[in-house]
Amino acid sequence: MGFVRRSSIMLLFVAGVVFFPATARAILYIDINAPGGRRMPVALPPFVTAAGDAALAAGIPKVLADDLGMTALFEVIPSEAYLEKILPSHFAGKLLSFPDWKLIGAEAVVIGKVEARGDQVTVEMRLYDSTMGKMMAGRRYSGPARHVRLIAHKFANEVLYAFTGVRGIFDTEIAFSARPGKGRDKEIYVVGLDGQDARPITNNRSFNLFPRWSPDGNTLAYTSFRTGVPVVYLRNLRDGTERALVKFGNTKSPGCFSPGGDSLYASVSVDGNSDIYRVRISDAAVEKVVEGWGIEVSPSISPDGKKIAFVSNRGGSPQVYVKDLAASSGERRISHAGGYSTSPSWSPGSDRIAFTSQSGGKFSVYTVNPDGSDQRLLASGDGDSTDPSYSPDGRYVVYTFQKKGYSELRIISADGQWGKRLFSGFSGVGSPAWSPRR
């Protein structure tokens, strides 16, 4: 069976905190909400290999550098400038030569030691403030060697928290659909923020579309045509089991889970008319929440569960609307970028909604306030930019870029100032969904 078995973080790693008492909480060196400020210079010297394959240790500084680079808050000092070599004795009482690190301008230094035995690995990482000459954070992780990149992502979160007081998202993932070969089928995949090691969730050689994460990150909802008709399934990512949740109607697709995870909002077509339903996870009980004479699809619930964004063609063309779920009326259109708008995604802070709109012959990603004001262009290019999904901290958006048969996943900061290609290599890439924090 083609599925990913993912244990919880508590089972994957045994993390021993080695904070000094004076550094048990974050000291706010950097204001994460002040873009354009001075970046903190950080040194990431090669990790020590205490036992096993040296390649495991060699790749970790690069993962840390890429993670910290996403924030635009850190600047990694080139390794050629380093004056001190990290030794095993630095993990047995030997102090760093802080004057040497200050001499090259490093205000923070991350050192690490890796010990691999068989298929298991132990990684110890420490973060130092070289100006004050003290440890800011330290952790020891143990787990399968194949998860060494995830270990690095988790410590990047620690670095960000130590200097900003804000939890990182570097160990989150993106679910998406894509064609793995030349066939017409689509499978569901999950990839980390470094774009490496995309893992298949499905492998049934059918059409599998629209993956959506549960709030705890342990379940994916998606539509599959494996039986010849579309059905919305729930896949448990811990043990690979799944069950059908939405079987009634014709075309159907999941939009989002409720904030509490007890329901799934889905668009379902019955007798040719597509409406939005709330489906209870426990017993599949159904309640219609948005209806009309036209199509009502692509539901996205607000973080407080009180409002829902959706797409309707009630005005003649598909546009994004917002409805107060406690009111019997008052649905209002909020998209005004072009003649065709779709795929709304509510930000975790409830202050913005990202969506796709067609204008000038191509699709672009926009954001707007929930009341329809302050619409802004976020992502555009010489192809189509579609299917936005916010990161759990609201600071980034993942989306699909397509051009002449080529497709890839891209990430852009919510202010549009930074971006990168996340994943390419498959055809038909689409419907990305950002996981919650673990």
PDB file of C-alpha atoms in Angstrom, residues 53-223:
ATOM      1  CA  ASP A  53      28.674   8.482   8.346  1.00  0.00           C
ATOM      2  CA  ALA A  54      30.221  11.960   8.121  1.00  0.00           C
ATOM      3  CA  ALA A  55      27.756  12.874   5.360  1.00  0.00           C
ATOM      4  CA  LEU A  56      24.956  13.069   7.935  1.00  0.00           C
ATOM      5  CA  ALA A  57      26.762  15.864   9.783  1.00  0.00           C
ATOM      6  CA  ALA A  58      27.928  17.611   6.612  1.00  0.00           C
ATOM      7  CA  GLY A  59      24.429  18.484   5.401  1.00  0.00           C
ATOM      8  CA  ILE A  60      22.980  19.985   8.569  1.00  0.00           C
ATOM      9  CA  PRO A  61      24.540  23.493   8.415  1.00  0.00           C
ATOM     10  CA  LYS A  62      23.129  23.943   4.884  1.00  0.00           C
ATOM     11  CA  VAL A  63      19.624  23.029   6.092  1.00  0.00           C
ATOM     12  CA  LEU A  64      19.936  25.506   8.964  1.00  0.00           C
ATOM     13  CA  ALA A  65      21.226  28.215   6.610  1.00  0.00           C
ATOM     14  CA  ASP A  66      18.336  27.768   4.188  1.00  0.00           C
ATOM     15  CA  ASP A  67      15.779  27.835   7.003  1.00  0.00           C
ATOM     16  CA  LEU A  68      17.159  30.973   8.606  1.00  0.00           C
ATOM     17  CA  GLY A  69      17.478  32.603   5.182  1.00  0.00           C
ATOM     18  CA  MET A  70      13.697  32.343   4.727  1.00  0.00           C
ATOM     19  CA  THR A  71      13.171  34.796   7.559  1.00  0.00           C
ATOM     20  CA  ALA A  72      15.279  37.656   6.139  1.00  0.00           C
ATOM     21  CA  LEU A  73      16.415  38.168   9.750  1.00  0.00           C
ATOM     22  CA  PHE A  74      19.774  36.366   9.641  1.00  0.00           C
ATOM     23  CA  GLU A  75      22.890  36.556   7.480  1.00  0.00           C
ATOM     24  CA  VAL A  76      25.097  33.475   7.380  1.00  0.00           C
ATOM     25  CA  ILE A  77      28.818  34.299   7.418  1.00  0.00           C
ATOM     26  CA  PRO A  78      30.806  32.360   4.752  1.00  0.00           C
ATOM     27  CA  SER A  79      32.736  29.406   6.180  1.00  0.00           C
ATOM     28  CA  GLU A  80      36.019  30.655   4.698  1.00  0.00           C
ATOM     29  CA  ALA A  81      36.026  33.419   7.301  1.00  0.00           C
ATOM     30  CA  TYR A  82      35.894  31.080  10.326  1.00  0.00           C
ATOM     31  CA  LEU A  83      38.959  31.196  12.590  1.00  0.00           C
ATOM     32  CA  GLU A  84      38.090  28.382  14.972  1.00  0.00           C
ATOM     33  CA  LYS A  85      37.496  24.704  14.227  1.00  0.00           C
ATOM     34  CA  ILE A  86      34.792  22.969  16.228  1.00  0.00           C
ATOM     35  CA  LEU A  87      36.103  19.902  18.077  1.00  0.00           C
ATOM     36  CA  PRO A  88      34.540  17.116  20.149  1.00  0.00           C
ATOM     37  CA  SER A  89      36.023  18.810  23.218  1.00  0.00           C
ATOM     38  CA  HIS A  90      33.651  21.755  22.678  1.00  0.00           C
ATOM     39  CA  PHE A  91      30.902  19.393  23.812  1.00  0.00           C
ATOM     40  CA  ALA A  92      32.882  18.244  26.854  1.00  0.00           C
ATOM     41  CA  GLY A  93      33.626  21.528  28.592  1.00  0.00           C
ATOM     42  CA  LYS A  94      35.934  23.390  26.215  1.00  0.00           C
ATOM     43  CA  LEU A  95      34.768  26.974  25.655  1.00  0.00           C
ATOM     44  CA  LEU A  96      34.418  28.562  22.255  1.00  0.00           C
ATOM     45  CA  SER A  97      36.912  31.285  21.394  1.00  0.00           C
ATOM     46  CA  PHE A  98      34.287  34.025  21.375  1.00  0.00           C
ATOM     47  CA  PRO A  99      36.799  36.781  20.469  1.00  0.00           C
ATOM     48  CA  ASP A 100      37.579  34.901  17.234  1.00  0.00           C
ATOM     49  CA  TRP A 101      33.884  34.704  16.343  1.00  0.00           C
ATOM     50  CA  LYS A 102      33.332  38.371  17.198  1.00  0.00           C
ATOM     51  CA  LEU A 103      36.348  39.278  15.075  1.00  0.00           C
ATOM     52  CA  ILE A 104      34.620  37.963  11.932  1.00  0.00           C
ATOM     53  CA  GLY A 105      31.374  39.673  12.900  1.00  0.00           C
ATOM     54  CA  ALA A 106      29.427  36.623  14.082  1.00  0.00           C
ATOM     55  CA  GLU A 107      26.916  37.579  16.759  1.00  0.00           C
ATOM     56  CA  ALA A 108      25.536  34.037  16.945  1.00  0.00           C
ATOM     57  CA  VAL A 109      27.241  30.663  16.493  1.00  0.00           C
ATOM     58  CA  VAL A 110      25.583  27.264  16.055  1.00  0.00           C
ATOM     59  CA  ILE A 111      27.699  24.181  16.677  1.00  0.00           C
ATOM     60  CA  GLY A 112      26.719  20.541  16.444  1.00  0.00           C
ATOM     61  CA  LYS A 113      27.860  16.976  16.981  1.00  0.00           C
ATOM     62  CA  VAL A 114      26.449  13.906  15.223  1.00  0.00           C
ATOM     63  CA  GLU A 115      26.736  10.298  16.333  1.00  0.00           C
ATOM     64  CA  ALA A 116      25.271   7.611  14.080  1.00  0.00           C
ATOM     65  CA  ARG A 117      25.006   3.946  14.992  1.00  0.00           C
ATOM     66  CA  GLY A 118      23.204   1.686  12.597  1.00  0.00           C
ATOM     67  CA  ASP A 119      20.030   3.373  11.422  1.00  0.00           C
ATOM     68  CA  GLN A 120      19.833   5.604  14.510  1.00  0.00           C
ATOM     69  CA  VAL A 121      21.354   9.026  15.002  1.00  0.00           C
ATOM     70  CA  THR A 122      21.923  11.377  17.932  1.00  0.00           C
ATOM     71  CA  VAL A 123      22.459  15.052  17.155  1.00  0.00           C
ATOM     72  CA  GLU A 124      23.461  17.629  19.739  1.00  0.00           C
ATOM     73  CA  MET A 125      23.197  21.282  18.741  1.00  0.00           C
ATOM     74  CA  ARG A 126      24.010  24.444  20.648  1.00  0.00           C
ATOM     75  CA  LEU A 127      23.330  28.096  19.931  1.00  0.00           C
ATOM     76  CA  TYR A 128      25.687  30.692  21.403  1.00  0.00           C
ATOM     77  CA  ASP A 129      25.531  34.470  21.668  1.00  0.00           C
ATOM     78  CA  SER A 130      29.168  35.253  20.908  1.00  0.00           C
ATOM     79  CA  THR A 131      28.844  38.856  22.080  1.00  0.00           C
ATOM     80  CA  MET A 132      27.701  37.840  25.562  1.00  0.00           C
ATOM     81  CA  GLY A 133      29.657  34.580  25.524  1.00  0.00           C
ATOM     82  CA  LYS A 134      26.740  32.418  26.648  1.00  0.00           C
ATOM     83  CA  MET A 135      24.578  29.566  25.399  1.00  0.00           C
ATOM     84  CA  MET A 136      21.158  30.617  24.157  1.00  0.00           C
ATOM     85  CA  ALA A 137      19.737  27.175  23.414  1.00  0.00           C
ATOM     86  CA  GLY A 138      20.851  23.584  23.365  1.00  0.00           C
ATOM     87  CA  ARG A 139      19.129  20.332  22.468  1.00  0.00           C
ATOM     88  CA  ARG A 140      19.971  16.704  21.887  1.00  0.00           C
ATOM     89  CA  TYR A 141      17.804  14.760  19.443  1.00  0.00           C
ATOM     90  CA  SER A 142      17.707  11.006  18.895  1.00  0.00           C
ATOM     91  CA  GLY A 143      15.849   9.193  16.146  1.00  0.00           C
ATOM     92  CA  PRO A 144      16.092   7.441  12.774  1.00  0.00           C
ATOM     93  CA  ALA A 145      18.979   8.656  10.598  1.00  0.00           C
ATOM     94  CA  ARG A 146      16.540   9.293   7.750  1.00  0.00           C
ATOM     95  CA  HIS A 147      15.051  12.123   9.814  1.00  0.00           C
ATOM     96  CA  VAL A 148      18.273  14.092  10.182  1.00  0.00           C
ATOM     97  CA  ARG A 149      16.932  16.934   8.013  1.00  0.00           C
ATOM     98  CA  LEU A 150      13.833  17.154  10.176  1.00  0.00           C
ATOM     99  CA  ILE A 151      16.082  17.349  13.233  1.00  0.00           C
ATOM    100  CA  ALA A 152      17.869  20.304  11.640  1.00  0.00           C
ATOM    101  CA  HIS A 153      14.545  22.009  10.891  1.00  0.00           C
ATOM    102  CA  LYS A 154      13.491  21.615  14.505  1.00  0.00           C
ATOM    103  CA  PHE A 155      16.641  23.281  15.804  1.00  0.00           C
ATOM    104  CA  ALA A 156      16.215  26.113  13.298  1.00  0.00           C
ATOM    105  CA  ASN A 157      12.913  26.707  15.080  1.00  0.00           C
ATOM    106  CA  GLU A 158      14.860  26.941  18.351  1.00  0.00           C
ATOM    107  CA  VAL A 159      17.251  29.511  16.883  1.00  0.00           C
ATOM    108  CA  LEU A 160      14.407  31.689  15.661  1.00  0.00           C
ATOM    109  CA  TYR A 161      12.605  31.455  18.994  1.00  0.00           C
ATOM    110  CA  ALA A 162      15.739  32.266  21.002  1.00  0.00           C
ATOM    111  CA  PHE A 163      16.175  35.596  19.234  1.00  0.00           C
ATOM    112  CA  THR A 164      12.578  36.599  18.428  1.00  0.00           C
ATOM    113  CA  GLY A 165      10.258  34.821  20.843  1.00  0.00           C
ATOM    114  CA  VAL A 166       8.312  33.535  17.819  1.00  0.00           C
ATOM    115  CA  ARG A 167       7.852  29.839  17.072  1.00  0.00           C
ATOM    116  CA  GLY A 168       9.289  28.731  13.751  1.00  0.00           C
ATOM    117  CA  ILE A 169       7.600  26.738  11.003  1.00  0.00           C
ATOM    118  CA  PHE A 170      10.660  25.058   9.499  1.00  0.00           C
ATOM    119  CA  ASP A 171       9.455  21.547  10.353  1.00  0.00           C
ATOM    120  CA  THR A 172       6.067  22.031   8.688  1.00  0.00           C
ATOM    121  CA  GLU A 173       5.224  20.429   5.341  1.00  0.00           C
ATOM    122  CA  ILE A 174       3.308  21.022   2.123  1.00  0.00           C
ATOM    123  CA  ALA A 175       0.789  18.523   0.741  1.00  0.00           C
ATOM    124  CA  PHE A 176       0.023  18.685  -2.988  1.00  0.00           C
ATOM    125  CA  SER A 177      -1.163  16.666  -5.968  1.00  0.00           C
ATOM    126  CA  ALA A 178       0.973  15.831  -8.997  1.00  0.00           C
ATOM    127  CA  ARG A 179       1.551  13.383 -11.840  1.00  0.00           C
ATOM    128  CA  PRO A 180       4.607  11.271 -11.005  1.00  0.00           C
ATOM    129  CA  GLY A 181       5.071   9.984 -14.566  1.00  0.00           C
ATOM    130  CA  LYS A 182       3.705  10.341 -18.057  1.00  0.00           C
ATOM    131  CA  GLY A 183       0.291   8.932 -17.225  1.00  0.00           C
ATOM    132  CA  ARG A 184      -2.856  10.907 -16.521  1.00  0.00           C
ATOM    133  CA  ASP A 185      -3.219   9.822 -12.907  1.00  0.00           C
ATOM    134  CA  LYS A 186      -2.470  12.144  -9.998  1.00  0.00           C
ATOM    135  CA  GLU A 187      -1.195  11.194  -6.554  1.00  0.00           C
ATOM    136  CA  ILE A 188      -0.947  13.083  -3.268  1.00  0.00           C
ATOM    137  CA  TYR A 189       2.537  13.967  -1.986  1.00  0.00           C
ATOM    138  CA  VAL A 190       4.047  15.700   1.036  1.00  0.00           C
ATOM    139  CA  VAL A 191       7.312  17.667   0.965  1.00  0.00           C
ATOM    140  CA  GLY A 192       9.230  19.649   3.564  1.00  0.00           C
ATOM    141  CA  LEU A 193      10.132  23.327   3.342  1.00  0.00           C
ATOM    142  CA  ASP A 194      13.532  22.455   1.924  1.00  0.00           C
ATOM    143  CA  GLY A 195      11.827  20.875  -1.093  1.00  0.00           C
ATOM    144  CA  GLN A 196      13.619  17.567  -0.533  1.00  0.00           C
ATOM    145  CA  ASP A 197      12.361  14.005  -0.391  1.00  0.00           C
ATOM    146  CA  ALA A 198       8.764  14.350  -1.592  1.00  0.00           C
ATOM    147  CA  ARG A 199       6.889  11.405  -0.124  1.00  0.00           C
ATOM    148  CA  PRO A 200       3.833   9.726  -1.665  1.00  0.00           C
ATOM    149  CA  ILE A 201       0.680   9.613   0.412  1.00  0.00           C
ATOM    150  CA  THR A 202      -1.362   7.760  -2.220  1.00  0.00           C
ATOM    151  CA  ASN A 203      -0.325   5.257  -4.840  1.00  0.00           C
ATOM    152  CA  ASN A 204      -3.536   3.975  -6.409  1.00  0.00           C
ATOM    153  CA  ARG A 205      -3.002   5.117 -10.024  1.00  0.00           C
ATOM    154  CA  SER A 206      -6.139   7.203 -10.056  1.00  0.00           C
ATOM    155  CA  PHE A 207      -7.026  10.881  -9.723  1.00  0.00           C
ATOM    156  CA  ASN A 208      -6.282  12.060  -6.181  1.00  0.00           C
ATOM    157  CA  LEU A 209      -6.845  15.764  -5.618  1.00  0.00           C
ATOM    158  CA  PHE A 210      -7.268  18.627  -3.126  1.00  0.00           C
ATOM    159  CA  PRO A 211      -5.330  17.492  -0.020  1.00  0.00           C
ATOM    160  CA  ARG A 212      -6.352  19.330   3.156  1.00  0.00           C
ATOM    161  CA  TRP A 213      -4.758  19.069   6.615  1.00  0.00           C
ATOM    162  CA  SER A 214      -6.558  18.519   9.889  1.00  0.00           C
ATOM    163  CA  PRO A 215      -5.679  21.054  12.621  1.00  0.00           C
ATOM    164  CA  ASP A 216      -3.470  18.526  14.455  1.00  0.00           C
ATOM    165  CA  GLY A 217      -1.593  17.589  11.277  1.00  0.00           C
ATOM    166  CA  ASN A 218      -2.370  13.891  11.666  1.00  0.00           C
ATOM    167  CA  THR A 219      -5.015  13.566   8.932  1.00  0.00           C
ATOM    168  CA  LEU A 220      -5.312  14.512   5.276  1.00  0.00           C
ATOM    169  CA  ALA A 221      -8.674  14.836   3.543  1.00  0.00           C
ATOM    170  CA  TYR A 222      -8.628  14.474  -0.234  1.00  0.00           C
ATOM    171  CA  THR A 223     -10.788  13.519  -3.203  1.00  0.00           C
TER     172      THR A 223
END
